[in-house]
mmCIF file of C-alpha atoms and ligand atoms in Angstrom:
data_model
loop_
_atom_site.group_PDB
_atom_site.id
_atom_site.type_symbol
_atom_site.label_atom_id
_atom_site.label_comp_id
_atom_site.label_asym_id
_atom_site.label_seq_id
_atom_site.Cartn_x
_atom_site.Cartn_y
_atom_site.Cartn_z
ATOM 1 C CA MET Q 191 0.000 0.000 0.000
ATOM 2 C CA GLU Q 192 1.078 3.615 -0.505
ATOM 3 C CA SER Q 193 0.496 6.717 1.648
ATOM 4 C CA ILE Q 194 -0.043 9.900 -0.290
ATOM 5 C CA ASN Q 195 -0.142 13.675 0.089
ATOM 6 C CA CYS Q 196 -3.440 15.413 -0.612
ATOM 7 C CA PRO Q 197 -3.976 14.957 -4.383
ATOM 8 C CA LEU Q 198 -5.620 18.386 -4.567
ATOM 9 C CA CYS Q 199 -3.268 20.696 -2.577
ATOM 10 C CA GLN Q 200 -0.268 18.375 -1.947
ATOM 11 C CA GLN Q 201 -0.304 18.886 1.849
ATOM 12 C CA PRO Q 202 1.361 15.927 3.560
ATOM 13 C CA SER Q 203 -0.705 15.731 6.762
ATOM 14 C CA GLN Q 204 -4.403 14.963 6.939
ATOM 15 C CA SER Q 205 -6.776 13.805 9.631
ATOM 16 C CA SER Q 206 -8.685 10.533 9.450
ATOM 17 C CA TRP Q 207 -12.327 11.223 8.560
ATOM 18 C CA ILE Q 208 -14.069 7.823 8.413
ATOM 19 C CA ARG Q 209 -13.126 4.139 8.222
ATOM 20 C CA VAL Q 210 -15.063 1.894 5.817
ATOM 21 C CA SER Q 211 -15.256 -1.749 4.713
ATOM 22 C CA ASP Q 212 -15.056 -3.187 1.197
ATOM 23 C CA ARG Q 213 -18.800 -3.450 0.390
ATOM 24 C CA LEU Q 214 -18.199 -6.402 -1.980
ATOM 25 C CA ASN Q 215 -16.135 -8.414 0.526
ATOM 26 C CA PRO Q 216 -16.957 -7.093 4.016
ATOM 27 C CA ASP Q 217 -14.412 -8.117 6.634
ATOM 28 C CA PRO Q 218 -14.743 -6.594 10.146
ATOM 29 C CA ASP Q 219 -10.953 -6.857 10.567
ATOM 30 C CA LYS Q 220 -10.182 -4.984 7.349
ATOM 31 C CA LYS Q 221 -11.162 -1.310 7.288
ATOM 32 C CA TYR Q 222 -9.958 1.395 4.914
ATOM 33 C CA ASN Q 223 -9.160 4.925 6.043
ATOM 34 C CA ILE Q 224 -10.560 7.980 4.299
ATOM 35 C CA SER Q 225 -8.584 11.149 5.076
ATOM 36 C CA LYS Q 226 -9.817 14.700 5.070
ATOM 37 C CA CYS Q 227 -7.315 17.409 4.186
ATOM 38 C CA GLU Q 228 -7.481 20.963 5.550
ATOM 39 C CA CYS Q 229 -8.427 22.050 2.014
ATOM 40 C CA GLY Q 230 -11.592 19.939 2.337
ATOM 41 C CA PHE Q 231 -10.620 17.118 -0.047
ATOM 42 C CA MET Q 232 -11.435 13.553 1.043
ATOM 43 C CA PHE Q 233 -9.490 10.572 -0.268
ATOM 44 C CA LEU Q 234 -8.470 6.998 0.479
ATOM 45 C CA ASN Q 235 -5.176 6.941 2.374
ATOM 46 C CA PRO Q 236 -3.249 4.693 2.437
ATOM 47 C CA ARG Q 237 -4.347 3.049 -0.807
ATOM 48 C CA TYR Q 238 -3.313 0.104 -2.968
ATOM 49 C CA ASN Q 239 -1.129 0.964 -5.941
ATOM 50 C CA GLU Q 240 -2.408 0.343 -9.480
ATOM 51 C CA ASP Q 241 -1.125 -3.240 -9.691
ATOM 52 C CA GLU Q 242 -2.347 -4.206 -6.224
ATOM 53 C CA VAL Q 243 -5.878 -2.838 -6.640
ATOM 54 C CA SER Q 244 -6.725 -4.782 -9.813
ATOM 55 C CA GLU Q 245 -7.711 -7.914 -7.827
ATOM 56 C CA PHE Q 246 -10.436 -5.886 -6.058
ATOM 57 C CA TYR Q 247 -12.308 -5.426 -9.353
ATOM 58 C CA GLN Q 248 -12.759 -9.172 -9.881
ATOM 59 C CA SER Q 249 -15.876 -9.637 -7.705
ATOM 60 C CA ASP Q 250 -19.115 -10.843 -9.370
ATOM 61 C CA GLY Q 251 -20.901 -8.028 -7.531
ATOM 62 C CA TYR Q 252 -19.032 -5.301 -9.393
ATOM 63 C CA ASP Q 253 -21.781 -4.053 -11.743
ATOM 64 C CA PRO Q 254 -19.815 -1.897 -14.229
ATOM 65 C CA HIS Q 255 -17.788 -4.927 -15.374
ATOM 66 C CA ALA Q 256 -20.604 -7.464 -15.175
ATOM 67 C CA SER Q 257 -21.815 -9.115 -18.363
ATOM 68 C CA ASP Q 258 -25.463 -9.770 -19.190
ATOM 69 C CA SER Q 259 -27.455 -12.278 -17.176
ATOM 70 C CA ALA Q 260 -31.149 -13.069 -16.897
ATOM 71 C CA SER Q 261 -31.537 -12.088 -13.215
ATOM 72 C CA LEU Q 262 -34.327 -9.593 -12.475
ATOM 73 C CA TYR Q 263 -31.839 -7.194 -10.809
ATOM 74 C CA ARG Q 264 -29.573 -7.302 -13.871
ATOM 75 C CA GLN Q 265 -32.507 -6.699 -16.235
ATOM 76 C CA ILE Q 266 -33.664 -3.656 -14.233
ATOM 77 C CA TYR Q 267 -30.055 -2.391 -14.076
ATOM 78 C CA LYS Q 268 -29.803 -2.679 -17.886
ATOM 79 C CA MET Q 269 -33.162 -0.918 -18.364
ATOM 80 C CA VAL Q 270 -32.152 2.018 -16.155
ATOM 81 C CA MET Q 271 -28.778 2.198 -17.930
ATOM 82 C CA LYS Q 272 -30.611 2.449 -21.286
ATOM 83 C CA LEU Q 273 -32.637 5.398 -20.027
ATOM 84 C CA ALA Q 274 -29.454 6.945 -18.598
ATOM 85 C CA LEU Q 275 -27.733 6.612 -22.006
ATOM 86 C CA PHE Q 276 -30.603 8.449 -23.671
ATOM 87 C CA LEU Q 277 -30.388 11.283 -21.097
ATOM 88 C CA LYS Q 278 -26.590 11.539 -21.447
ATOM 89 C CA PHE Q 279 -26.924 11.689 -25.241
ATOM 90 C CA LYS Q 280 -29.553 14.410 -24.948
ATOM 91 C CA THR Q 281 -27.299 16.570 -22.744
ATOM 92 C CA ILE Q 282 -24.259 16.080 -24.989
ATOM 93 C CA ASN Q 283 -26.252 16.803 -28.144
ATOM 94 C CA GLN Q 284 -26.796 20.376 -26.927
ATOM 95 C CA TYR Q 285 -23.037 20.948 -27.229
ATOM 96 C CA VAL Q 286 -21.675 18.652 -29.930
ATOM 97 C CA GLN Q 287 -23.593 16.542 -32.426
ATOM 98 C CA ASN Q 288 -20.966 14.337 -34.013
ATOM 99 C CA GLY Q 289 -17.276 13.535 -34.227
ATOM 100 C CA ARG Q 290 -14.639 11.604 -32.355
ATOM 101 C CA LEU Q 291 -15.344 10.306 -28.830
ATOM 102 C CA LEU Q 292 -12.979 8.879 -26.212
ATOM 103 C CA ASP Q 293 -14.681 7.249 -23.207
ATOM 104 C CA ILE Q 294 -12.236 6.724 -20.327
ATOM 105 C CA GLY Q 295 -13.070 3.759 -18.068
ATOM 106 C CA GLY Q 296 -15.929 2.662 -20.295
ATOM 107 C CA GLY Q 297 -16.541 -0.659 -18.468
ATOM 108 C CA SER Q 298 -19.304 -2.509 -20.323
ATOM 109 C CA GLY Q 299 -18.817 -0.498 -23.547
ATOM 110 C CA ASP Q 300 -22.536 0.373 -23.678
ATOM 111 C CA PHE Q 301 -21.884 4.124 -23.778
ATOM 112 C CA CYS Q 302 -19.518 3.841 -26.767
ATOM 113 C CA ARG Q 303 -21.912 1.455 -28.496
ATOM 114 C CA TYR Q 304 -24.783 3.932 -28.117
ATOM 115 C CA PHE Q 305 -22.684 6.712 -29.648
ATOM 116 C CA LYS Q 306 -21.316 4.445 -32.375
ATOM 117 C CA ASP Q 307 -24.924 3.688 -33.361
ATOM 118 C CA LYS Q 308 -25.426 7.472 -33.662
ATOM 119 C CA ASP Q 309 -22.493 7.594 -36.132
ATOM 120 C CA TRP Q 310 -19.848 8.791 -33.699
ATOM 121 C CA ASP Q 311 -16.272 7.511 -34.065
ATOM 122 C CA ALA Q 312 -16.050 5.991 -30.560
ATOM 123 C CA THR Q 313 -13.026 4.587 -28.725
ATOM 124 C CA MET Q 314 -13.027 3.142 -25.215
ATOM 125 C CA LEU Q 315 -10.005 3.402 -22.925
ATOM 126 C CA ASP Q 316 -10.110 0.888 -20.086
ATOM 127 C CA THR Q 317 -7.333 -0.807 -18.133
ATOM 128 C CA SER Q 318 -9.466 -3.932 -17.584
ATOM 129 C CA GLU Q 319 -8.749 -6.624 -20.147
ATOM 130 C CA ASN Q 320 -12.178 -8.215 -19.545
ATOM 131 C CA ALA Q 321 -13.944 -4.900 -20.117
ATOM 132 C CA ARG Q 322 -12.024 -4.338 -23.372
ATOM 133 C CA ARG Q 323 -12.811 -7.845 -24.596
ATOM 134 C CA ASN Q 324 -16.552 -7.336 -23.911
ATOM 135 C CA ALA Q 325 -16.519 -3.965 -25.687
ATOM 136 C CA GLU Q 326 -14.713 -5.428 -28.690
ATOM 137 C CA THR Q 327 -17.499 -7.984 -29.101
ATOM 138 C CA LEU Q 328 -19.815 -4.957 -29.490
ATOM 139 C CA GLY Q 329 -17.576 -3.671 -32.303
ATOM 140 C CA ILE Q 330 -15.979 -0.923 -30.196
ATOM 141 C CA ALA Q 331 -12.359 0.125 -30.740
ATOM 142 C CA THR Q 332 -10.484 -0.147 -27.437
ATOM 143 C CA ILE Q 333 -7.173 0.945 -25.942
ATOM 144 C CA SER Q 334 -5.641 0.414 -22.495
ATOM 145 C CA THR Q 335 -3.488 3.559 -22.143
ATOM 146 C CA PHE Q 336 -3.189 7.063 -23.593
ATOM 147 C CA SER Q 337 0.184 6.100 -25.099
ATOM 148 C CA GLN Q 338 -1.721 4.065 -27.720
ATOM 149 C CA ILE Q 339 -3.271 7.260 -29.138
ATOM 150 C CA GLN Q 340 -1.348 8.780 -32.051
ATOM 151 C CA ASP Q 341 0.114 12.221 -31.239
ATOM 152 C CA ASP Q 342 -1.987 14.025 -33.840
ATOM 153 C CA ILE Q 343 -5.338 12.506 -32.790
ATOM 154 C CA GLN Q 344 -7.702 14.835 -30.938
ATOM 155 C CA TYR Q 345 -11.248 14.217 -29.760
ATOM 156 C CA ASP Q 346 -14.405 16.336 -29.925
ATOM 157 C CA LEU Q 347 -15.645 14.730 -26.735
ATOM 158 C CA ILE Q 348 -13.920 12.955 -23.844
ATOM 159 C CA THR Q 349 -16.119 11.342 -21.200
ATOM 160 C CA MET Q 350 -15.467 9.858 -17.768
ATOM 161 C CA TRP Q 351 -18.596 8.240 -16.311
ATOM 162 C CA HIS Q 352 -17.667 7.315 -12.768
ATOM 163 C CA SER Q 353 -14.052 6.648 -13.632
ATOM 164 C CA LEU Q 354 -12.195 9.737 -12.331
ATOM 165 C CA GLU Q 355 -12.463 8.429 -8.766
ATOM 166 C CA HIS Q 356 -10.571 5.259 -9.792
ATOM 167 C CA ILE Q 357 -7.516 6.876 -11.380
ATOM 168 C CA HIS Q 358 -4.250 7.043 -9.417
ATOM 169 C CA ASP Q 359 -2.260 9.663 -11.329
ATOM 170 C CA LEU Q 360 -4.560 12.660 -11.779
ATOM 171 C CA GLU Q 361 -1.832 14.987 -13.020
ATOM 172 C CA SER Q 362 -0.897 12.801 -15.957
ATOM 173 C CA LEU Q 363 -4.587 12.063 -16.648
ATOM 174 C CA PHE Q 364 -5.438 15.742 -17.112
ATOM 175 C CA GLU Q 365 -2.252 16.361 -19.092
ATOM 176 C CA ASN Q 366 -3.272 13.578 -21.493
ATOM 177 C CA ILE Q 367 -6.823 14.929 -21.734
ATOM 178 C CA ARG Q 368 -5.548 18.440 -22.555
ATOM 179 C CA THR Q 369 -3.283 16.959 -25.238
ATOM 180 C CA HIS Q 370 -6.006 14.910 -26.888
ATOM 181 C CA LEU Q 371 -9.070 17.151 -26.520
ATOM 182 C CA LYS Q 372 -9.710 19.587 -29.360
ATOM 183 C CA PRO Q 373 -9.386 23.232 -28.192
ATOM 184 C CA ASN Q 374 -13.152 23.631 -28.658
ATOM 185 C CA GLY Q 375 -13.949 20.103 -27.423
ATOM 186 C CA TYR Q 376 -15.887 19.027 -24.337
ATOM 187 C CA LEU Q 377 -14.894 16.993 -21.308
ATOM 188 C CA ILE Q 378 -17.741 15.382 -19.356
ATOM 189 C CA ILE Q 379 -17.167 13.940 -15.900
ATOM 190 C CA ALA Q 380 -19.590 12.180 -13.567
ATOM 191 C CA VAL Q 381 -18.572 11.289 -10.007
ATOM 192 C CA PRO Q 382 -20.366 10.439 -6.749
ATOM 193 C CA ASN Q 383 -21.053 13.466 -4.560
ATOM 194 C CA ILE Q 384 -19.856 13.243 -0.949
ATOM 195 C CA ARG Q 385 -22.578 15.779 -0.090
ATOM 196 C CA ALA Q 386 -25.283 13.340 -1.312
ATOM 197 C CA ASN Q 387 -28.396 13.554 0.837
ATOM 198 C CA GLU Q 388 -28.468 9.792 1.490
ATOM 199 C CA GLN Q 389 -24.847 9.714 2.720
ATOM 200 C CA SER Q 390 -25.889 11.226 6.058
ATOM 201 C CA TYR Q 391 -28.435 8.381 6.535
ATOM 202 C CA TYR Q 392 -26.061 5.523 5.735
ATOM 203 C CA ALA Q 393 -22.733 6.860 7.116
ATOM 204 C CA ASP Q 394 -19.953 4.280 6.579
ATOM 205 C CA THR Q 395 -22.156 1.831 4.606
ATOM 206 C CA TRP Q 396 -22.816 4.453 1.869
ATOM 207 C CA ALA Q 397 -22.073 2.444 -1.296
ATOM 208 C CA PRO Q 398 -20.003 5.078 -3.169
ATOM 209 C CA PHE Q 399 -17.257 4.875 -0.543
ATOM 210 C CA ASP Q 400 -16.518 1.665 -2.460
ATOM 211 C CA ALA Q 401 -13.099 1.150 -0.866
ATOM 212 C CA PRO Q 402 -10.516 0.225 -1.970
ATOM 213 C CA ARG Q 403 -11.657 0.999 -5.550
ATOM 214 C CA HIS Q 404 -12.773 4.628 -5.101
ATOM 215 C CA LEU Q 405 -9.717 6.768 -4.360
ATOM 216 C CA TYR Q 406 -11.398 10.211 -4.090
ATOM 217 C CA HIS Q 407 -14.677 11.587 -2.689
ATOM 218 C CA PHE Q 408 -15.589 14.832 -4.404
ATOM 219 C CA SER Q 409 -17.905 17.585 -3.266
ATOM 220 C CA PRO Q 410 -19.132 20.226 -5.737
ATOM 221 C CA GLU Q 411 -16.391 22.518 -4.353
ATOM 222 C CA THR Q 412 -13.443 20.104 -4.550
ATOM 223 C CA LEU Q 413 -14.426 18.855 -8.026
ATOM 224 C CA LYS Q 414 -14.447 22.453 -9.229
ATOM 225 C CA GLN Q 415 -11.071 23.115 -7.546
ATOM 226 C CA LEU Q 416 -9.483 20.057 -9.172
ATOM 227 C CA LEU Q 417 -10.764 21.047 -12.614
ATOM 228 C CA ASP Q 418 -9.724 24.645 -12.116
ATOM 229 C CA LYS Q 419 -6.208 23.581 -11.079
ATOM 230 C CA ASN Q 420 -5.979 21.489 -14.260
ATOM 231 C CA ASN Q 421 -7.149 24.307 -16.527
ATOM 232 C CA PHE Q 422 -10.755 23.242 -17.104
ATOM 233 C CA LYS Q 423 -13.883 25.261 -16.438
ATOM 234 C CA ILE Q 424 -17.346 23.873 -15.709
ATOM 235 C CA ILE Q 425 -20.009 25.197 -18.069
ATOM 236 C CA GLN Q 426 -22.890 23.024 -16.862
ATOM 237 C CA SER Q 427 -23.484 20.946 -13.762
ATOM 238 C CA LEU Q 428 -26.418 18.549 -13.392
ATOM 239 C CA PRO Q 429 -27.579 15.669 -11.188
ATOM 240 C CA LEU Q 430 -27.860 12.010 -12.192
ATOM 241 C CA TYR Q 431 -31.262 11.131 -10.705
ATOM 242 C CA GLN Q 432 -30.911 7.418 -11.453
ATOM 243 C CA ASP Q 433 -27.924 7.069 -9.101
ATOM 244 C CA THR Q 434 -29.983 7.849 -5.975
ATOM 245 C CA PRO Q 435 -32.025 4.585 -5.831
ATOM 246 C CA TYR Q 436 -28.978 2.589 -6.978
ATOM 247 C CA ASN Q 437 -26.781 4.013 -4.203
ATOM 248 C CA ILE Q 438 -29.487 3.587 -1.556
ATOM 249 C CA LEU Q 439 -30.134 -0.036 -2.566
ATOM 250 C CA HIS Q 440 -26.422 -0.837 -2.295
ATOM 251 C CA SER Q 441 -26.039 1.039 1.014
ATOM 252 C CA LEU Q 442 -28.649 -0.999 2.933
ATOM 253 C CA PRO Q 443 -27.090 -2.861 5.883
ATOM 254 C CA ASP Q 444 -29.811 -5.538 5.495
ATOM 255 C CA ARG Q 445 -33.122 -6.135 3.639
ATOM 256 C CA SER Q 446 -35.463 -6.016 6.682
ATOM 257 C CA VAL Q 447 -38.875 -4.319 6.375
ATOM 258 C CA ASP Q 448 -37.573 -1.425 8.518
ATOM 259 C CA GLN Q 449 -34.638 -0.852 6.203
ATOM 260 C CA ILE Q 450 -36.814 -1.032 3.059
ATOM 261 C CA LEU Q 451 -39.240 1.555 4.509
ATOM 262 C CA LYS Q 452 -36.334 3.790 5.519
ATOM 263 C CA ALA Q 453 -34.861 3.412 1.996
ATOM 264 C CA LEU Q 454 -38.136 4.549 0.380
ATOM 265 C CA TYR Q 455 -38.229 7.584 2.670
ATOM 266 C CA VAL Q 456 -34.566 8.469 1.967
ATOM 267 C CA TRP Q 457 -35.100 8.013 -1.793
ATOM 268 C CA MET Q 458 -38.122 10.333 -1.897
ATOM 269 C CA SER Q 459 -36.539 12.943 0.391
ATOM 270 C CA SER Q 460 -33.323 12.884 -1.693
ATOM 271 C CA TRP Q 461 -35.184 13.387 -4.985
ATOM 272 C CA ALA Q 462 -37.280 16.187 -3.441
ATOM 273 C CA LYS Q 463 -34.112 17.910 -2.192
ATOM 274 C CA ILE Q 464 -32.419 17.587 -5.607
ATOM 275 C CA PHE Q 465 -35.547 18.765 -7.419
ATOM 276 C CA PHE Q 466 -36.053 21.841 -5.260
ATOM 277 C CA LYS Q 467 -32.476 22.724 -4.326
ATOM 278 C CA GLY Q 468 -30.508 21.730 -7.447
ATOM 279 C CA ASN Q 469 -27.765 19.159 -7.577
ATOM 280 C CA TYR Q 470 -25.710 20.248 -4.555
ATOM 281 C CA PHE Q 471 -27.057 17.226 -2.606
ATOM 282 C CA SER Q 472 -27.438 14.827 -5.559
ATOM 283 C CA SER Q 473 -25.954 11.329 -5.399
ATOM 284 C CA SER Q 474 -23.739 11.982 -8.414
ATOM 285 C CA MET Q 475 -22.655 15.143 -10.201
ATOM 286 C CA GLU Q 476 -22.301 15.367 -13.960
ATOM 287 C CA VAL Q 477 -20.224 18.329 -15.180
ATOM 288 C CA VAL Q 478 -19.660 19.544 -18.731
ATOM 289 C CA CYS Q 479 -16.251 21.256 -19.059
ATOM 290 C CA THR Q 480 -14.118 23.066 -21.601
ATOM 291 C CA ILE Q 481 -10.423 23.925 -21.589
ATOM 292 C CA LYS Q 482 -9.874 27.422 -20.158
ATOM 293 C CA SER Q 483 -8.919 29.847 -22.858
HETATM 294 ZN ZN1 ZN G 1342 -5.629 19.305 0.427
#
C-alpha cells in the first residue's frame, strides 16, 4: 500500500475522517481509512497501488464490469442504464452533435456502443482486459493507455462516467486529456457526490465509498477546484437522478422491512431535495467542461 499527500493541494498531513469496509467483501478486521485534508478534499489513504488494486475489481458483484445475465436485478439495471444513455446523449447533443469520442473507463462499452450507433467515431479506454474484450465484441475500438493514441489525434468529446475516482495519477490524466481534446472540445465527468443527501443516513455503509476501488470523494467545491487547477472550467453541472435509488439499494445494511421503509423515505426525500435545491445534494454530479482559454 502507498500513503499519499493530498492529491488536490499536496499537503502531507491529513486527519482521518471515516473508516469503511469493502462493500463487496466485508471483513470486520479490514477497514480502509478515508482522510480529510485541511483544504476539504477527502481521499483513500493509504491506498493500494495500481497493480495491487486490480484484484479488487474481480468480484461478481461489481456491476460496471458485469456481463449480461437473466436475473431480475440485472434486467432492471440494464433498463435504467438504457434510459441513462438516452439522457446523457440528450445533454451532450446540446453541445456537440458528431465527431470523435474517447470514453475513459468505459466498463461494459454500452456508452460507446450507443454513440457508435449514432455515427460517432467511438473509442473506449479501459485498463481492464475483460472490459475491453466485452466492448470489442460490441464492435468498439479499445485501448488500455493514452500512449496508444497517435500524437496528432484529438477528440471532440472525452467522457469519464464514474471513472475519475478510480484513477491514481490525476496529473498525468489531465495532461493527457488536454493533449487529446480539441481546443473547442468538451470533457464530461460524472462522479459520486460526498454531499449526497443519502450519505448522512447511511454513514460508513454508503455504497459510493466503495473502498478500496474509489480513491477520491468529491464535493461540488473540490471537483471544481481540481478542474480549475488542471485548466478546465465547468459550463454546466447537473444531477444524475438514477444514481440515488442505486446508491441507496447498495447502502442498505440488510433487507429487513424497517430498512426497506427507511430506503423509500430516503429516496423520496433525496429526490425532493435535488428537485427543489438543485444538484448540490445529488448522489452523483455530472459536469460539462471546456479547456480554459
Ligand atoms: Zn488538500
